[in-house]
mmCIF file with all atom_site columns, C-alpha atoms in Angstrom:
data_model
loop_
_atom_site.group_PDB
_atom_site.id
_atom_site.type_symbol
_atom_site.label_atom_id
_atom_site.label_alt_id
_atom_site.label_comp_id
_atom_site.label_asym_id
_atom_site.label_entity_id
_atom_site.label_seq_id
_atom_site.pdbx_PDB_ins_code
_atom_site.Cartn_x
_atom_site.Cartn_y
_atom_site.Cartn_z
_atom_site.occupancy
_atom_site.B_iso_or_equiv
_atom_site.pdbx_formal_charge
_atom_site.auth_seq_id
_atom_site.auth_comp_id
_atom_site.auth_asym_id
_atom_site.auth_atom_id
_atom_site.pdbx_PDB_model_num
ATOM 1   C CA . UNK A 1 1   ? 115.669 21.171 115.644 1.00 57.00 ? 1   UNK A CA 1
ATOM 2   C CA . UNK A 1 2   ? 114.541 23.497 112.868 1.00 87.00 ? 2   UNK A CA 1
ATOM 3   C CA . UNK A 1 3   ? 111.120 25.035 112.628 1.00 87.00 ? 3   UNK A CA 1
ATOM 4   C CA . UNK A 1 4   ? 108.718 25.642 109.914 1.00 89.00 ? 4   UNK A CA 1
ATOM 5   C CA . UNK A 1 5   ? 106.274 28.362 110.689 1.00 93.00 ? 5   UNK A CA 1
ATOM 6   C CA . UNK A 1 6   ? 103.907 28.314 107.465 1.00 95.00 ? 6   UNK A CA 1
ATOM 7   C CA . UNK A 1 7   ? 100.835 29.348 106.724 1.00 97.00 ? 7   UNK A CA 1
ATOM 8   C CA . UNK A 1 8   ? 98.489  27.470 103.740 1.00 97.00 ? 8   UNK A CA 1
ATOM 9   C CA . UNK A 1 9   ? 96.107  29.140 100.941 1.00 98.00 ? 9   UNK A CA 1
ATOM 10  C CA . UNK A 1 10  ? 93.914  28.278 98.531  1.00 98.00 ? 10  UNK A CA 1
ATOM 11  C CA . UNK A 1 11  ? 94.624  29.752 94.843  1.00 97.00 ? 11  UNK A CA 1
ATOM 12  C CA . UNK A 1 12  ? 91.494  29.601 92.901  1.00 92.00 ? 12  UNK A CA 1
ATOM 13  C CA . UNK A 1 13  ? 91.819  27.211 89.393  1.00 82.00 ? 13  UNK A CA 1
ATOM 14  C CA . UNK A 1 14  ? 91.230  29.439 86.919  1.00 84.00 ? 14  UNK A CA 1
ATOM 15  C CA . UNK A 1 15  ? 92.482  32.888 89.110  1.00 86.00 ? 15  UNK A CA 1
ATOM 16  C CA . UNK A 1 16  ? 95.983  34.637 87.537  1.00 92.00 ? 16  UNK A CA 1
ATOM 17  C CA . UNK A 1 17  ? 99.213  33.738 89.412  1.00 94.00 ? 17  UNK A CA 1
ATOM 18  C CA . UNK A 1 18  ? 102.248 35.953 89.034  1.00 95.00 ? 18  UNK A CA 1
ATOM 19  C CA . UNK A 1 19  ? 105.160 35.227 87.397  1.00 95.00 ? 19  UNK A CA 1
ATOM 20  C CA . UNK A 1 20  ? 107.902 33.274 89.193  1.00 96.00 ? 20  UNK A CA 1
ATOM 21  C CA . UNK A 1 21  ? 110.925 30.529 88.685  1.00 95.00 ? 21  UNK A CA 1
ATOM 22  C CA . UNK A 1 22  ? 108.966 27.216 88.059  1.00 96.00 ? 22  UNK A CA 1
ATOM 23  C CA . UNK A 1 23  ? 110.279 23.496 88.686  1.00 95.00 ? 23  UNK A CA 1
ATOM 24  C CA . UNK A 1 24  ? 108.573 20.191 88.789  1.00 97.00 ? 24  UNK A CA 1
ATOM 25  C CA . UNK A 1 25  ? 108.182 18.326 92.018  1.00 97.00 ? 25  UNK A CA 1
ATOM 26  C CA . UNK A 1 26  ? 107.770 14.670 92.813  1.00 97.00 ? 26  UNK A CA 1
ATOM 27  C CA . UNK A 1 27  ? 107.146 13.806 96.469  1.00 97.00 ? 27  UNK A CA 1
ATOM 28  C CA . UNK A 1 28  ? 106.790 11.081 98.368  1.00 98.00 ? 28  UNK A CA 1
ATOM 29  C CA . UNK A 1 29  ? 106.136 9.594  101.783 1.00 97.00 ? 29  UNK A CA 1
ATOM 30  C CA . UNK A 1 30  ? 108.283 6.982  103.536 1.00 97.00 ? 30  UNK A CA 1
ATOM 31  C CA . UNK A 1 31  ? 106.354 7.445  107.070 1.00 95.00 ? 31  UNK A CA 1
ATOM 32  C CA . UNK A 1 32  ? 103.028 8.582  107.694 1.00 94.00 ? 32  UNK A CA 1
ATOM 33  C CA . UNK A 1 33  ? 102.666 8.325  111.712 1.00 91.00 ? 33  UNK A CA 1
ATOM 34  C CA . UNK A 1 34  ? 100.157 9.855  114.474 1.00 85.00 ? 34  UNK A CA 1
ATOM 35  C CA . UNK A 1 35  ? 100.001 13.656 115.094 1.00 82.00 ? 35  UNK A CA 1
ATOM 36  C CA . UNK A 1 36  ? 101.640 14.756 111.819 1.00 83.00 ? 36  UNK A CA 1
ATOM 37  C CA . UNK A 1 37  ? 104.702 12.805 111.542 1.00 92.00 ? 37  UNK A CA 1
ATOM 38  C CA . UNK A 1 38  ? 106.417 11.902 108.233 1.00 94.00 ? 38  UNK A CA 1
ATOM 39  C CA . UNK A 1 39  ? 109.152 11.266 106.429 1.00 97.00 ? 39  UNK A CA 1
ATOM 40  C CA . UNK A 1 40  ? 109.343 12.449 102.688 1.00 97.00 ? 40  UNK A CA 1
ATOM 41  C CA . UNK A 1 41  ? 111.518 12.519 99.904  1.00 98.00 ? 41  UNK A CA 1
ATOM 42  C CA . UNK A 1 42  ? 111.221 14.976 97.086  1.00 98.00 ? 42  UNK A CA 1
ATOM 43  C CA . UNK A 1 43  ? 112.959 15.762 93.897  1.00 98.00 ? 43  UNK A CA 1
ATOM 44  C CA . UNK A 1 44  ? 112.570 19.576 93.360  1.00 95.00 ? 44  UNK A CA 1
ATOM 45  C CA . UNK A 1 45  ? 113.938 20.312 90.210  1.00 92.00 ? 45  UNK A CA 1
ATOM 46  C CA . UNK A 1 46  ? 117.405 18.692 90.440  1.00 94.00 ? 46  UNK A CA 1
ATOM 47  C CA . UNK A 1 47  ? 117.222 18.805 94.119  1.00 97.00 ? 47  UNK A CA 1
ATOM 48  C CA . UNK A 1 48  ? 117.011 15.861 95.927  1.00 98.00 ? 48  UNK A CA 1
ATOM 49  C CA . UNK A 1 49  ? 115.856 15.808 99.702  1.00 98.00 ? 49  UNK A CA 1
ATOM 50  C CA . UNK A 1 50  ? 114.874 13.794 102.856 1.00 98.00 ? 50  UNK A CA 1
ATOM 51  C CA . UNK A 1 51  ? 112.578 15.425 105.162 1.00 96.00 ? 51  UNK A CA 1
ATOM 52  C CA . UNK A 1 52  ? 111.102 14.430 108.326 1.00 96.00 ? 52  UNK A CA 1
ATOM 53  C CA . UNK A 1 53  ? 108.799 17.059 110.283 1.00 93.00 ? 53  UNK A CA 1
ATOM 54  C CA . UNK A 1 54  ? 106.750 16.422 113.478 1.00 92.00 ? 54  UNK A CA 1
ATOM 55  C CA . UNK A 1 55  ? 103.515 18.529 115.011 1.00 88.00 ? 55  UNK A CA 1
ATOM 56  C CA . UNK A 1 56  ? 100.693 19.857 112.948 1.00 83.00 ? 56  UNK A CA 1
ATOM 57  C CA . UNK A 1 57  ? 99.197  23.262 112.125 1.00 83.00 ? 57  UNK A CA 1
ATOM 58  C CA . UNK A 1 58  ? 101.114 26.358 111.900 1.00 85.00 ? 58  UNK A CA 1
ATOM 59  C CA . UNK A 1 59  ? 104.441 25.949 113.731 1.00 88.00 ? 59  UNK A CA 1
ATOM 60  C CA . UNK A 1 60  ? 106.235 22.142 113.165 1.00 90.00 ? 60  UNK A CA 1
ATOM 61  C CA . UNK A 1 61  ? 109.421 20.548 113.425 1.00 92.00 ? 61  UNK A CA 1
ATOM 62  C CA . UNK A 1 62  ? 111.267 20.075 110.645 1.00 92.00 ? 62  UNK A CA 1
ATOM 63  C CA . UNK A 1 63  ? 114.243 18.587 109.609 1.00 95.00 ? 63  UNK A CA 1
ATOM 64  C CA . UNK A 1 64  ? 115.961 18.129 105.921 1.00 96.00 ? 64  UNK A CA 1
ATOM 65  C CA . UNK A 1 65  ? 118.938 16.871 104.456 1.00 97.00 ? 65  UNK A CA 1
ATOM 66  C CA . UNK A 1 66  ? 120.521 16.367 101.118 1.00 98.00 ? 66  UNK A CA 1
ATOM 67  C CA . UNK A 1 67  ? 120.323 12.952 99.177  1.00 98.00 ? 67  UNK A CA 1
ATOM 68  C CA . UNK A 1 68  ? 121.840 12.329 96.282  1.00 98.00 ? 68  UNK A CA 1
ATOM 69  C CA . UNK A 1 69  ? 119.719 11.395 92.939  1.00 97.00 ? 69  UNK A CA 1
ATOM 70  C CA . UNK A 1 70  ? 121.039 7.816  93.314  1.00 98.00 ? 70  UNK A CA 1
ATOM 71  C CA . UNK A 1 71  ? 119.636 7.940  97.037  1.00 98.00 ? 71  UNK A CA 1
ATOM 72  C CA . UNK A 1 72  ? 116.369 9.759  95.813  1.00 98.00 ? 72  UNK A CA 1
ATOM 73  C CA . UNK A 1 73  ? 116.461 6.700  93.485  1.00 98.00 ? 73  UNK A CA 1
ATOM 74  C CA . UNK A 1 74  ? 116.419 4.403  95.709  1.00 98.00 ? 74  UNK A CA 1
ATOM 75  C CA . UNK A 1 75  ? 113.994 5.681  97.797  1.00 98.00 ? 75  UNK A CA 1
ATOM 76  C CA . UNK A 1 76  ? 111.334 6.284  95.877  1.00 98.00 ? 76  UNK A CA 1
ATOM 77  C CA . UNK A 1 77  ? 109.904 3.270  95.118  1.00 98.00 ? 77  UNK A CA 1
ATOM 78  C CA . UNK A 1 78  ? 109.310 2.847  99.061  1.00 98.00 ? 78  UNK A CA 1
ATOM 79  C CA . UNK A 1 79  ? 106.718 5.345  98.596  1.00 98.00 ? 79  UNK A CA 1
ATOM 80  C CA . UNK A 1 80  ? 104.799 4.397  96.139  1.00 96.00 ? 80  UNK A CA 1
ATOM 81  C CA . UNK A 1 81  ? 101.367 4.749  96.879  1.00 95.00 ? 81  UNK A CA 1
ATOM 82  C CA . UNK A 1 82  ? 101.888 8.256  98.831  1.00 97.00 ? 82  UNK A CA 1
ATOM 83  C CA . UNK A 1 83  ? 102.873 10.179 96.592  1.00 97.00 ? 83  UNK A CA 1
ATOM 84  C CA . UNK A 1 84  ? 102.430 14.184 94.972  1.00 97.00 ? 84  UNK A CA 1
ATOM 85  C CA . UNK A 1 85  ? 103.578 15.267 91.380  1.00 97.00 ? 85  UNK A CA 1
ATOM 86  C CA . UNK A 1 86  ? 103.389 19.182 90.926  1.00 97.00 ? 86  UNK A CA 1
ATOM 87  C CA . UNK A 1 87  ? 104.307 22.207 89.355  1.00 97.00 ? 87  UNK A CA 1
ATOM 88  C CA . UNK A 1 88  ? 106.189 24.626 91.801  1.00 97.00 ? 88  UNK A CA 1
ATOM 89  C CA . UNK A 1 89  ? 106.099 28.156 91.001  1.00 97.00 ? 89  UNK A CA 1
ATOM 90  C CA . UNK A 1 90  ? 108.210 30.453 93.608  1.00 97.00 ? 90  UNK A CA 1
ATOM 91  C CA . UNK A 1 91  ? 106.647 34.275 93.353  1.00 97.00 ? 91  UNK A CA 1
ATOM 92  C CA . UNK A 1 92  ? 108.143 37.257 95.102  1.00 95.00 ? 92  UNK A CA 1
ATOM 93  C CA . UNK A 1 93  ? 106.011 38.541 97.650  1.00 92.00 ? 93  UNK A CA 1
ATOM 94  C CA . UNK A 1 94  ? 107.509 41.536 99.502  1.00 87.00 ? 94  UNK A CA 1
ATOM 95  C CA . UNK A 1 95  ? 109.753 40.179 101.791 1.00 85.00 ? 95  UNK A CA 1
ATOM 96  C CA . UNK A 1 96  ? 108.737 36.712 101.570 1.00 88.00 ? 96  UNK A CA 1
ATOM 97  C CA . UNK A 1 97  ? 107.792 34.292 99.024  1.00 95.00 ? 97  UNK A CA 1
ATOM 98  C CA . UNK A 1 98  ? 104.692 32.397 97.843  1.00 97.00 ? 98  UNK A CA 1
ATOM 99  C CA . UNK A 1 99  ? 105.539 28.667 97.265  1.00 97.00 ? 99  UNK A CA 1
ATOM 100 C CA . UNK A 1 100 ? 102.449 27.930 94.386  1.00 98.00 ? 100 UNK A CA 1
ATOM 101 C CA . UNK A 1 101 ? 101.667 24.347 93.830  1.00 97.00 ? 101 UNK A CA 1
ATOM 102 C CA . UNK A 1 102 ? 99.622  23.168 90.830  1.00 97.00 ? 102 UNK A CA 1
ATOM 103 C CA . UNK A 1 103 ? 98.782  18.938 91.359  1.00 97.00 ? 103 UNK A CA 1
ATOM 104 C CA . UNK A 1 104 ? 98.699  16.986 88.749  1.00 96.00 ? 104 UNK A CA 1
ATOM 105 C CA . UNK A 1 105 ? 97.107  13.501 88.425  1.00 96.00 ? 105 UNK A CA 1
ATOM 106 C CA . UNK A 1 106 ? 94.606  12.701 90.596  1.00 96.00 ? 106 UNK A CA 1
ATOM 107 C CA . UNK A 1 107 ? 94.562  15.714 92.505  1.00 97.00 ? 107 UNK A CA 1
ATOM 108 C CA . UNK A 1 108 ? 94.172  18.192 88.748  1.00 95.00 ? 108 UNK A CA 1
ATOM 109 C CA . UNK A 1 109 ? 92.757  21.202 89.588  1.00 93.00 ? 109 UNK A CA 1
ATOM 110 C CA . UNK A 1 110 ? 94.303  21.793 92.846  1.00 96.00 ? 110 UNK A CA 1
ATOM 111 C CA . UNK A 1 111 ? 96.202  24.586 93.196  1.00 97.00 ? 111 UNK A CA 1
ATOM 112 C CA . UNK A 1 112 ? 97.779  26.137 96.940  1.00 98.00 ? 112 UNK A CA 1
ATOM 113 C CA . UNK A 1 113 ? 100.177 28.532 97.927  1.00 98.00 ? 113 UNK A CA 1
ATOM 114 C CA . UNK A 1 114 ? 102.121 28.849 100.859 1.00 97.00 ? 114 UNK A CA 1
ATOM 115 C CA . UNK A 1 115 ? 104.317 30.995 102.824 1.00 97.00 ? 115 UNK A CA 1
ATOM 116 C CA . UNK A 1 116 ? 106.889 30.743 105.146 1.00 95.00 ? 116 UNK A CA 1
ATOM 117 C CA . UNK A 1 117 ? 107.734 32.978 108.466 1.00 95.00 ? 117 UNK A CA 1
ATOM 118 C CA . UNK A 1 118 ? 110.771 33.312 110.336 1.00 92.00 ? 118 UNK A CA 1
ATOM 119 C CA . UNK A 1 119 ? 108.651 33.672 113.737 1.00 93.00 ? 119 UNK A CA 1
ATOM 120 C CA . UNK A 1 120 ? 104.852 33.941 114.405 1.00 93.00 ? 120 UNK A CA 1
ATOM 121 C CA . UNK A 1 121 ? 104.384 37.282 114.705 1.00 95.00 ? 121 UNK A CA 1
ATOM 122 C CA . UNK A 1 122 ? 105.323 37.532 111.261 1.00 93.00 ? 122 UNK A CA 1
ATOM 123 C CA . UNK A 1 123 ? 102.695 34.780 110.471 1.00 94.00 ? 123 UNK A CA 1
ATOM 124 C CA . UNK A 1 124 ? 99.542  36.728 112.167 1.00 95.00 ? 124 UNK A CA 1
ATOM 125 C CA . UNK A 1 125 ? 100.637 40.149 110.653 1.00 95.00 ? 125 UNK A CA 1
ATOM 126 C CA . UNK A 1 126 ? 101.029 38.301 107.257 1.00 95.00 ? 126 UNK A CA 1
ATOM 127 C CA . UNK A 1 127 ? 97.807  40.073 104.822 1.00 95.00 ? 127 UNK A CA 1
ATOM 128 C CA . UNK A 1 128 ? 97.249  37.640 101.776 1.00 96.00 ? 128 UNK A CA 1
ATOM 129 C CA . UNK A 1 129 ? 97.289  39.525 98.364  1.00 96.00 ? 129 UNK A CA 1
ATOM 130 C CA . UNK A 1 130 ? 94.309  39.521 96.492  1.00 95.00 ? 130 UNK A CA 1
ATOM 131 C CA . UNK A 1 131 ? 94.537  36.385 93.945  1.00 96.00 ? 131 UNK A CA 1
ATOM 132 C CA . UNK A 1 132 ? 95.012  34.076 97.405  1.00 97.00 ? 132 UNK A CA 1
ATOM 133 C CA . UNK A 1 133 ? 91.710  32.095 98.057  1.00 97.00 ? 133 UNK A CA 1
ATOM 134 C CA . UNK A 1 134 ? 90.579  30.978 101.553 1.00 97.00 ? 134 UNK A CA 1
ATOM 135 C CA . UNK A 1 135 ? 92.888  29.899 104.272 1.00 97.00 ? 135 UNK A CA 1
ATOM 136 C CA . UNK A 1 136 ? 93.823  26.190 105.032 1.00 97.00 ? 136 UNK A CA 1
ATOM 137 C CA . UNK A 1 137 ? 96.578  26.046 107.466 1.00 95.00 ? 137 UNK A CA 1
ATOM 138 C CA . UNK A 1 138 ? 94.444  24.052 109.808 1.00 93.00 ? 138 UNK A CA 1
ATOM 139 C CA . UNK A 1 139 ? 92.584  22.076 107.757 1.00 94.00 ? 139 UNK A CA 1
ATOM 140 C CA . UNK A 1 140 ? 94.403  18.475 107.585 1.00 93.00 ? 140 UNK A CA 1
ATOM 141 C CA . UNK A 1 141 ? 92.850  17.711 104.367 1.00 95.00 ? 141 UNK A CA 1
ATOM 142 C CA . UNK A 1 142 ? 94.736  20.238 102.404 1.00 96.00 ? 142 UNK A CA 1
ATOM 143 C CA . UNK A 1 143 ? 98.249  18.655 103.976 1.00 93.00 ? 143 UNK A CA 1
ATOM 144 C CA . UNK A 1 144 ? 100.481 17.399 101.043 1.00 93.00 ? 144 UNK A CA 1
ATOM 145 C CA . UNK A 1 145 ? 100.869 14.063 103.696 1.00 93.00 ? 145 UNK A CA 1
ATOM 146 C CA . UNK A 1 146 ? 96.966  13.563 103.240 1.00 95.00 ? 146 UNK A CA 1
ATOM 147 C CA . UNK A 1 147 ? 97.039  14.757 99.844  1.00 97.00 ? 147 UNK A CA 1
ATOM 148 C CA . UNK A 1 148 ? 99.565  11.661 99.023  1.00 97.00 ? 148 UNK A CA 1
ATOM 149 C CA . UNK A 1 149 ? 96.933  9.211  99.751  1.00 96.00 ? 149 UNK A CA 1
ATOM 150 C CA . UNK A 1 150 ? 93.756  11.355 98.562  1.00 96.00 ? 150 UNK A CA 1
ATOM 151 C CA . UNK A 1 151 ? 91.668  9.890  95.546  1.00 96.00 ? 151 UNK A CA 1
ATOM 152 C CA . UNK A 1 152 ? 90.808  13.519 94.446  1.00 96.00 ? 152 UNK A CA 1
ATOM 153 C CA . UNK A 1 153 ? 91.173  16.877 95.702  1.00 95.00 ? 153 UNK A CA 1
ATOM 154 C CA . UNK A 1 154 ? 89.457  17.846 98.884  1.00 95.00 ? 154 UNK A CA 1
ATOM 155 C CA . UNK A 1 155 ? 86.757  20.480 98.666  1.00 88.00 ? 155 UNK A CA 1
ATOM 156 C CA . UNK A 1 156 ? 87.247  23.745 100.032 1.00 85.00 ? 156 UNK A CA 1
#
């Protein structure tokens, strides 16, 4: 089993972002069950992925494999009204990275940033920089799984 141990910001809309690589991502969601399960497939870039995770809040199971963009292709239209389109922006960040999101669509406006921990130590020692905005690691509303479904962005 492999483990995401992540931890969720906000990044206020009109606050300055560092430069980083940037990609478009569309995501979307095969399986939306109880207690945080899903199933997702994304195309990052030219990167094509299935991922299911399990569990909620800051440490989850997750698992990911490859697809193809033929088997993206397919897939996609199975998720059709649970979907995310966004503009990924990867920013160093010491030894770690911030993963910043910018919605589009319904969800304009929105903007997060998250980071990823090899253990959870690392996660409670972990001070945001500056230009993050509040935390929402345990706020379900800010989850890219409820996000798919939202109307409009939550408020913080």
């Amino acid at each position: 089993m492999g483990v995401e141990i992540e931890r969720k910001f906000l990044v206020p809309e009109d606050g300055p972002v560092p430069d980083g690589r940037e990609f478009e991502v569309r995501q979307g969601y095969l399986v939306l069950g109880p207690e945080g399960a899903e199933a997702r497939v994304r195309r990052q870039g030219e990167e094509c992925s299935l991922t299911v995770k399990r569990g909620a809040g800051l440490v989850r199971g997750e698992w990911e494999t490859p697809l193809s963009a033929e088997q993206f292709a397919d897939l996609w239209p199975a998720t059709e009204h649970a979907r995310v389109d966004k503009t990924r922006r990867i920013v160093p960040l010491g030894p770690d990275e911030a993963v910043v999101d910018t919605y589009r669509g319904r969800l304009a406006g929105l903007r997060t940033v998250e980071v990823e921990f090899t253990d959870r130590e690392a996660a409670a020692a972990f001070t945001p920089p500056p230009w993050f905005g509040p935390e929402v690691t345990d706020r379900p509303e800010f989850k890219n799984r409820r996000l798919a479904t939202a109307d409009a962005p939550p408020l913080p």
